[in-house]
């Protein structure tokens, strides 16, 4: 088995990154530094012409898009517990995973990169403010799910939902959202990050879980 994961520190690629660590399987992690535009290098574009992370290379086969990667790994590494194995529990987990990916994640993109959606500064500011308010509401939905975690979002085993919840909560700091105001999700994220295999991914990515800065501090 030959697995290589291209990830960007702090990006959604943390989800498969942490799942690979939890699986215990050997894999080659390869960091792509977005702030240095390494995703636009000729070498990386030869792997993924869209210039996005994550990318999984499995025995030479390139797989892109986070949901596709997670489903591929789930089938290949059932011991990882990426998703529940079967039945309604699996369906419900997929329901949440795809919502996180197709609704919550893109809403944050409007906060973090409004220039993708408008070319003038005033419109970009409006997009950012509107999306930040919407993002807070979406994190509130995740908070309601985290309140029911027992102890994890899919039950007894940590899964991709916990990893994605951590990532989305962490991003809230960029949207001016203090993660500690969502106590159930904040507790879930801390417990997940402290799992020894996940801690390896956290250390490799040098992640700070709480990146929120109050306005007065952020302006100094």
mmCIF file of C-alpha atoms in Angstrom:
data_model
loop_
_atom_site.group_PDB
_atom_site.id
_atom_site.type_symbol
_atom_site.label_atom_id
_atom_site.label_comp_id
_atom_site.label_asym_id
_atom_site.label_seq_id
_atom_site.Cartn_x
_atom_site.Cartn_y
_atom_site.Cartn_z
ATOM 1 C CA UNK A 1 0.000 0.000 0.000
ATOM 2 C CA UNK A 2 1.318 3.416 -0.958
ATOM 3 C CA UNK A 3 -0.578 6.453 0.311
ATOM 4 C CA UNK A 4 0.471 10.074 0.000
ATOM 5 C CA UNK A 5 -1.592 12.971 1.299
ATOM 6 C CA UNK A 6 -1.082 16.518 0.121
ATOM 7 C CA UNK A 7 -2.392 18.819 2.833
ATOM 8 C CA UNK A 8 -2.237 22.499 3.699
ATOM 9 C CA UNK A 9 -1.797 23.398 7.381
ATOM 10 C CA UNK A 10 -5.099 24.610 8.794
ATOM 11 C CA UNK A 11 -7.125 23.751 5.700
ATOM 12 C CA UNK A 12 -9.937 21.213 5.377
ATOM 13 C CA UNK A 13 -7.254 18.662 4.489
ATOM 14 C CA UNK A 14 -6.870 18.276 8.270
ATOM 15 C CA UNK A 15 -9.888 15.964 8.103
ATOM 16 C CA UNK A 16 -8.279 13.168 6.013
ATOM 17 C CA UNK A 17 -4.928 13.975 7.644
ATOM 18 C CA UNK A 18 -6.283 13.191 11.107
ATOM 19 C CA UNK A 19 -8.221 10.175 9.838
ATOM 20 C CA UNK A 20 -5.072 8.675 8.326
ATOM 21 C CA UNK A 21 -3.293 9.120 11.645
ATOM 22 C CA UNK A 22 -6.199 7.498 13.489
ATOM 23 C CA UNK A 23 -6.124 4.534 11.101
ATOM 24 C CA UNK A 24 -2.566 3.677 12.079
ATOM 25 C CA UNK A 25 -1.635 3.034 8.452
ATOM 26 C CA UNK A 26 1.661 4.273 7.044
ATOM 27 C CA UNK A 27 1.324 7.237 4.701
ATOM 28 C CA UNK A 28 3.474 10.020 3.366
ATOM 29 C CA UNK A 29 2.289 13.489 4.425
ATOM 30 C CA UNK A 30 3.264 16.307 2.079
ATOM 31 C CA UNK A 31 2.673 19.900 3.173
ATOM 32 C CA UNK A 32 1.486 22.424 0.579
ATOM 33 C CA UNK A 33 2.034 25.988 1.783
ATOM 34 C CA UNK A 34 -0.860 28.042 0.459
ATOM 35 C CA UNK A 35 0.623 31.340 1.664
ATOM 36 C CA UNK A 36 3.577 30.662 -0.639
ATOM 37 C CA UNK A 37 1.244 29.732 -3.522
ATOM 38 C CA UNK A 38 2.754 26.263 -3.718
ATOM 39 C CA UNK A 39 -0.664 25.026 -4.878
ATOM 40 C CA UNK A 40 -0.045 27.037 -8.070
ATOM 41 C CA UNK A 41 3.380 25.605 -8.778
ATOM 42 C CA UNK A 42 3.776 23.626 -12.021
ATOM 43 C CA UNK A 43 4.653 20.550 -9.978
ATOM 44 C CA UNK A 44 1.470 20.680 -7.939
ATOM 45 C CA UNK A 45 -0.781 21.629 -10.856
ATOM 46 C CA UNK A 46 0.512 18.527 -12.625
ATOM 47 C CA UNK A 47 -1.062 16.538 -9.768
ATOM 48 C CA UNK A 48 -4.225 18.610 -9.349
ATOM 49 C CA UNK A 49 -4.883 21.163 -12.108
ATOM 50 C CA UNK A 50 -7.459 22.887 -9.871
ATOM 51 C CA UNK A 51 -4.714 23.802 -7.419
ATOM 52 C CA UNK A 52 -6.671 22.627 -4.399
ATOM 53 C CA UNK A 53 -6.016 20.530 -1.318
ATOM 54 C CA UNK A 54 -6.418 17.851 -0.196
ATOM 55 C CA UNK A 55 -5.102 15.384 -2.736
ATOM 56 C CA UNK A 56 -4.683 11.689 -1.993
ATOM 57 C CA UNK A 57 -2.408 9.560 -4.138
ATOM 58 C CA UNK A 58 -3.159 5.872 -3.664
ATOM 59 C CA UNK A 59 -0.725 3.574 -5.480
ATOM 60 C CA UNK A 60 -0.262 6.235 -8.133
ATOM 61 C CA UNK A 61 -3.964 7.058 -8.519
ATOM 62 C CA UNK A 62 -4.820 10.701 -7.818
ATOM 63 C CA UNK A 63 -8.027 11.366 -5.857
ATOM 64 C CA UNK A 64 -9.324 14.896 -5.202
ATOM 65 C CA UNK A 65 -12.242 16.460 -3.293
ATOM 66 C CA UNK A 66 -12.521 15.864 0.419
ATOM 67 C CA UNK A 67 -15.731 13.794 0.434
ATOM 68 C CA UNK A 68 -14.417 11.497 -2.315
ATOM 69 C CA UNK A 69 -11.131 11.098 -0.440
ATOM 70 C CA UNK A 70 -12.887 10.263 2.825
ATOM 71 C CA UNK A 71 -15.178 7.724 1.180
ATOM 72 C CA UNK A 72 -12.194 6.120 -0.549
ATOM 73 C CA UNK A 73 -10.256 5.895 2.702
ATOM 74 C CA UNK A 74 -13.322 4.626 4.552
ATOM 75 C CA UNK A 75 -13.622 1.718 2.125
ATOM 76 C CA UNK A 76 -9.894 1.024 2.188
ATOM 77 C CA UNK A 77 -9.302 1.498 5.925
ATOM 78 C CA UNK A 78 -12.402 0.355 7.813
ATOM 79 C CA UNK A 79 -10.367 0.259 11.030
ATOM 80 C CA UNK A 80 -10.135 4.063 10.945
ATOM 81 C CA UNK A 81 -13.817 4.571 11.758
ATOM 82 C CA UNK A 82 -14.046 7.456 9.308
ATOM 83 C CA UNK A 83 -17.806 6.914 9.047
ATOM 84 C CA UNK A 84 -20.223 4.447 10.633
ATOM 85 C CA UNK A 85 -20.064 1.140 8.805
ATOM 86 C CA UNK A 86 -23.666 0.775 7.668
ATOM 87 C CA UNK A 87 -27.326 1.485 8.173
ATOM 88 C CA UNK A 88 -29.075 4.694 9.117
ATOM 89 C CA UNK A 89 -26.115 5.809 11.235
ATOM 90 C CA UNK A 90 -23.949 5.868 8.115
ATOM 91 C CA UNK A 91 -26.627 7.702 6.150
ATOM 92 C CA UNK A 92 -26.977 10.348 8.868
ATOM 93 C CA UNK A 93 -23.212 10.802 9.075
ATOM 94 C CA UNK A 94 -22.973 11.250 5.309
ATOM 95 C CA UNK A 95 -25.820 13.726 5.523
ATOM 96 C CA UNK A 96 -23.864 15.865 7.999
ATOM 97 C CA UNK A 97 -20.532 15.429 6.205
ATOM 98 C CA UNK A 98 -21.891 16.600 2.865
ATOM 99 C CA UNK A 99 -23.674 19.538 4.533
ATOM 100 C CA UNK A 100 -20.441 20.582 6.209
ATOM 101 C CA UNK A 101 -18.688 20.397 2.859
ATOM 102 C CA UNK A 102 -21.300 21.954 0.571
ATOM 103 C CA UNK A 103 -22.845 24.562 2.900
ATOM 104 C CA UNK A 104 -20.720 25.443 5.936
ATOM 105 C CA UNK A 105 -17.367 25.292 4.160
ATOM 106 C CA UNK A 106 -18.403 27.507 1.183
ATOM 107 C CA UNK A 107 -19.951 30.037 3.557
ATOM 108 C CA UNK A 108 -16.564 30.418 5.216
ATOM 109 C CA UNK A 109 -14.955 30.839 1.799
ATOM 110 C CA UNK A 110 -17.101 33.961 1.361
ATOM 111 C CA UNK A 111 -15.679 35.273 4.664
ATOM 112 C CA UNK A 112 -12.054 34.417 3.985
ATOM 113 C CA UNK A 113 -11.853 35.058 0.245
ATOM 114 C CA UNK A 114 -14.604 37.501 -0.774
ATOM 115 C CA UNK A 115 -12.414 38.543 -3.690
ATOM 116 C CA UNK A 116 -13.485 35.313 -5.382
ATOM 117 C CA UNK A 117 -17.017 36.677 -5.613
ATOM 118 C CA UNK A 118 -16.592 40.403 -6.285
ATOM 119 C CA UNK A 119 -13.876 42.672 -7.655
ATOM 120 C CA UNK A 120 -14.481 45.876 -5.706
ATOM 121 C CA UNK A 121 -13.611 46.476 -2.058
ATOM 122 C CA UNK A 122 -17.015 47.747 -0.925
ATOM 123 C CA UNK A 123 -18.865 44.726 -2.262
ATOM 124 C CA UNK A 124 -16.251 42.422 -0.785
ATOM 125 C CA UNK A 125 -16.752 43.972 2.646
ATOM 126 C CA UNK A 126 -20.487 43.407 2.367
ATOM 127 C CA UNK A 127 -20.003 39.795 1.318
ATOM 128 C CA UNK A 128 -17.623 39.189 4.212
ATOM 129 C CA UNK A 129 -19.952 40.707 6.802
ATOM 130 C CA UNK A 130 -23.036 38.887 5.517
ATOM 131 C CA UNK A 131 -21.211 35.540 5.320
ATOM 132 C CA UNK A 132 -19.702 35.934 8.806
ATOM 133 C CA UNK A 133 -23.179 36.338 10.291
ATOM 134 C CA UNK A 134 -24.434 33.308 8.357
ATOM 135 C CA UNK A 135 -21.387 31.316 9.422
ATOM 136 C CA UNK A 136 -22.123 31.971 13.076
ATOM 137 C CA UNK A 137 -25.586 30.506 12.550
ATOM 138 C CA UNK A 138 -24.164 27.408 10.879
ATOM 139 C CA UNK A 139 -21.709 26.897 13.728
ATOM 140 C CA UNK A 140 -24.744 27.099 15.993
ATOM 141 C CA UNK A 141 -26.172 24.075 14.164
ATOM 142 C CA UNK A 142 -22.909 22.202 14.722
ATOM 143 C CA UNK A 143 -23.045 23.224 18.394
ATOM 144 C CA UNK A 144 -26.466 21.561 18.688
ATOM 145 C CA UNK A 145 -24.990 18.378 17.215
ATOM 146 C CA UNK A 146 -21.974 18.545 19.526
ATOM 147 C CA UNK A 147 -24.261 18.851 22.531
ATOM 148 C CA UNK A 148 -25.633 15.418 21.632
ATOM 149 C CA UNK A 149 -22.223 13.805 21.052
ATOM 150 C CA UNK A 150 -21.849 10.629 23.088
ATOM 151 C CA UNK A 151 -18.956 11.041 23.318
ATOM 152 C CA UNK A 152 -18.319 11.701 19.612
ATOM 153 C CA UNK A 153 -20.597 12.964 16.874
ATOM 154 C CA UNK A 154 -21.215 9.484 15.476
ATOM 155 C CA UNK A 155 -21.183 7.676 18.797
ATOM 156 C CA UNK A 156 -18.424 5.726 20.515
ATOM 157 C CA UNK A 157 -15.664 6.336 17.953
ATOM 158 C CA UNK A 158 -14.190 9.605 16.679
ATOM 159 C CA UNK A 159 -14.940 10.157 13.003
ATOM 160 C CA UNK A 160 -14.548 12.545 10.109
ATOM 161 C CA UNK A 161 -17.405 14.627 11.533
ATOM 162 C CA UNK A 162 -15.394 15.446 14.643
ATOM 163 C CA UNK A 163 -12.387 16.408 12.527
ATOM 164 C CA UNK A 164 -14.491 18.636 10.279
ATOM 165 C CA UNK A 165 -16.245 20.205 13.276
ATOM 166 C CA UNK A 166 -12.843 21.100 14.731
ATOM 167 C CA UNK A 167 -11.748 22.634 11.432
ATOM 168 C CA UNK A 168 -14.912 24.660 10.929
ATOM 169 C CA UNK A 169 -14.915 25.892 14.536
ATOM 170 C CA UNK A 170 -11.267 26.916 14.257
ATOM 171 C CA UNK A 171 -12.008 28.888 11.083
ATOM 172 C CA UNK A 172 -14.618 30.806 13.040
ATOM 173 C CA UNK A 173 -11.778 32.826 14.537
ATOM 174 C CA UNK A 174 -11.200 34.387 11.116
ATOM 175 C CA UNK A 175 -14.880 35.330 11.076
ATOM 176 C CA UNK A 176 -14.636 37.053 14.458
ATOM 177 C CA UNK A 177 -16.215 34.154 16.353
ATOM 178 C CA UNK A 178 -14.767 33.147 19.715
ATOM 179 C CA UNK A 179 -14.854 29.316 19.772
ATOM 180 C CA UNK A 180 -15.367 29.261 23.519
ATOM 181 C CA UNK A 181 -18.830 30.783 22.958
ATOM 182 C CA UNK A 182 -19.739 27.406 21.422
ATOM 183 C CA UNK A 183 -18.802 25.326 24.467
ATOM 184 C CA UNK A 184 -19.920 21.879 23.312
ATOM 185 C CA UNK A 185 -18.071 22.156 20.009
ATOM 186 C CA UNK A 186 -15.050 23.692 21.733
ATOM 187 C CA UNK A 187 -14.939 20.770 24.177
ATOM 188 C CA UNK A 188 -15.325 18.278 21.325
ATOM 189 C CA UNK A 189 -12.531 19.925 19.334
ATOM 190 C CA UNK A 190 -10.145 19.916 22.290
ATOM 191 C CA UNK A 191 -10.839 16.273 23.122
ATOM 192 C CA UNK A 192 -10.365 15.270 19.493
ATOM 193 C CA UNK A 193 -7.118 17.220 19.161
ATOM 194 C CA UNK A 194 -5.752 15.551 22.306
ATOM 195 C CA UNK A 195 -6.127 12.014 20.938
ATOM 196 C CA UNK A 196 -2.504 10.854 20.467
ATOM 197 C CA UNK A 197 -2.820 10.015 16.735
ATOM 198 C CA UNK A 198 -4.668 13.276 16.026
ATOM 199 C CA UNK A 199 -2.121 15.185 18.087
ATOM 200 C CA UNK A 200 0.508 14.103 15.556
ATOM 201 C CA UNK A 201 -1.470 15.769 12.769
ATOM 202 C CA UNK A 202 -2.035 18.862 14.927
ATOM 203 C CA UNK A 203 1.701 19.091 15.645
ATOM 204 C CA UNK A 204 2.642 18.519 11.996
ATOM 205 C CA UNK A 205 0.304 21.333 10.938
ATOM 206 C CA UNK A 206 1.285 23.497 13.937
ATOM 207 C CA UNK A 207 -2.360 24.238 14.598
ATOM 208 C CA UNK A 208 -3.660 26.626 17.218
ATOM 209 C CA UNK A 209 -7.234 25.670 17.981
ATOM 210 C CA UNK A 210 -8.254 29.148 19.108
ATOM 211 C CA UNK A 211 -7.156 31.830 16.633
ATOM 212 C CA UNK A 212 -9.849 34.321 17.610
ATOM 213 C CA UNK A 213 -8.669 37.827 18.476
ATOM 214 C CA UNK A 214 -10.965 40.453 19.970
ATOM 215 C CA UNK A 215 -11.349 43.514 17.760
ATOM 216 C CA UNK A 216 -9.321 45.776 20.028
ATOM 217 C CA UNK A 217 -6.440 43.281 20.055
ATOM 218 C CA UNK A 218 -6.610 42.632 16.300
ATOM 219 C CA UNK A 219 -6.288 46.365 15.604
ATOM 220 C CA UNK A 220 -3.155 46.843 17.695
#
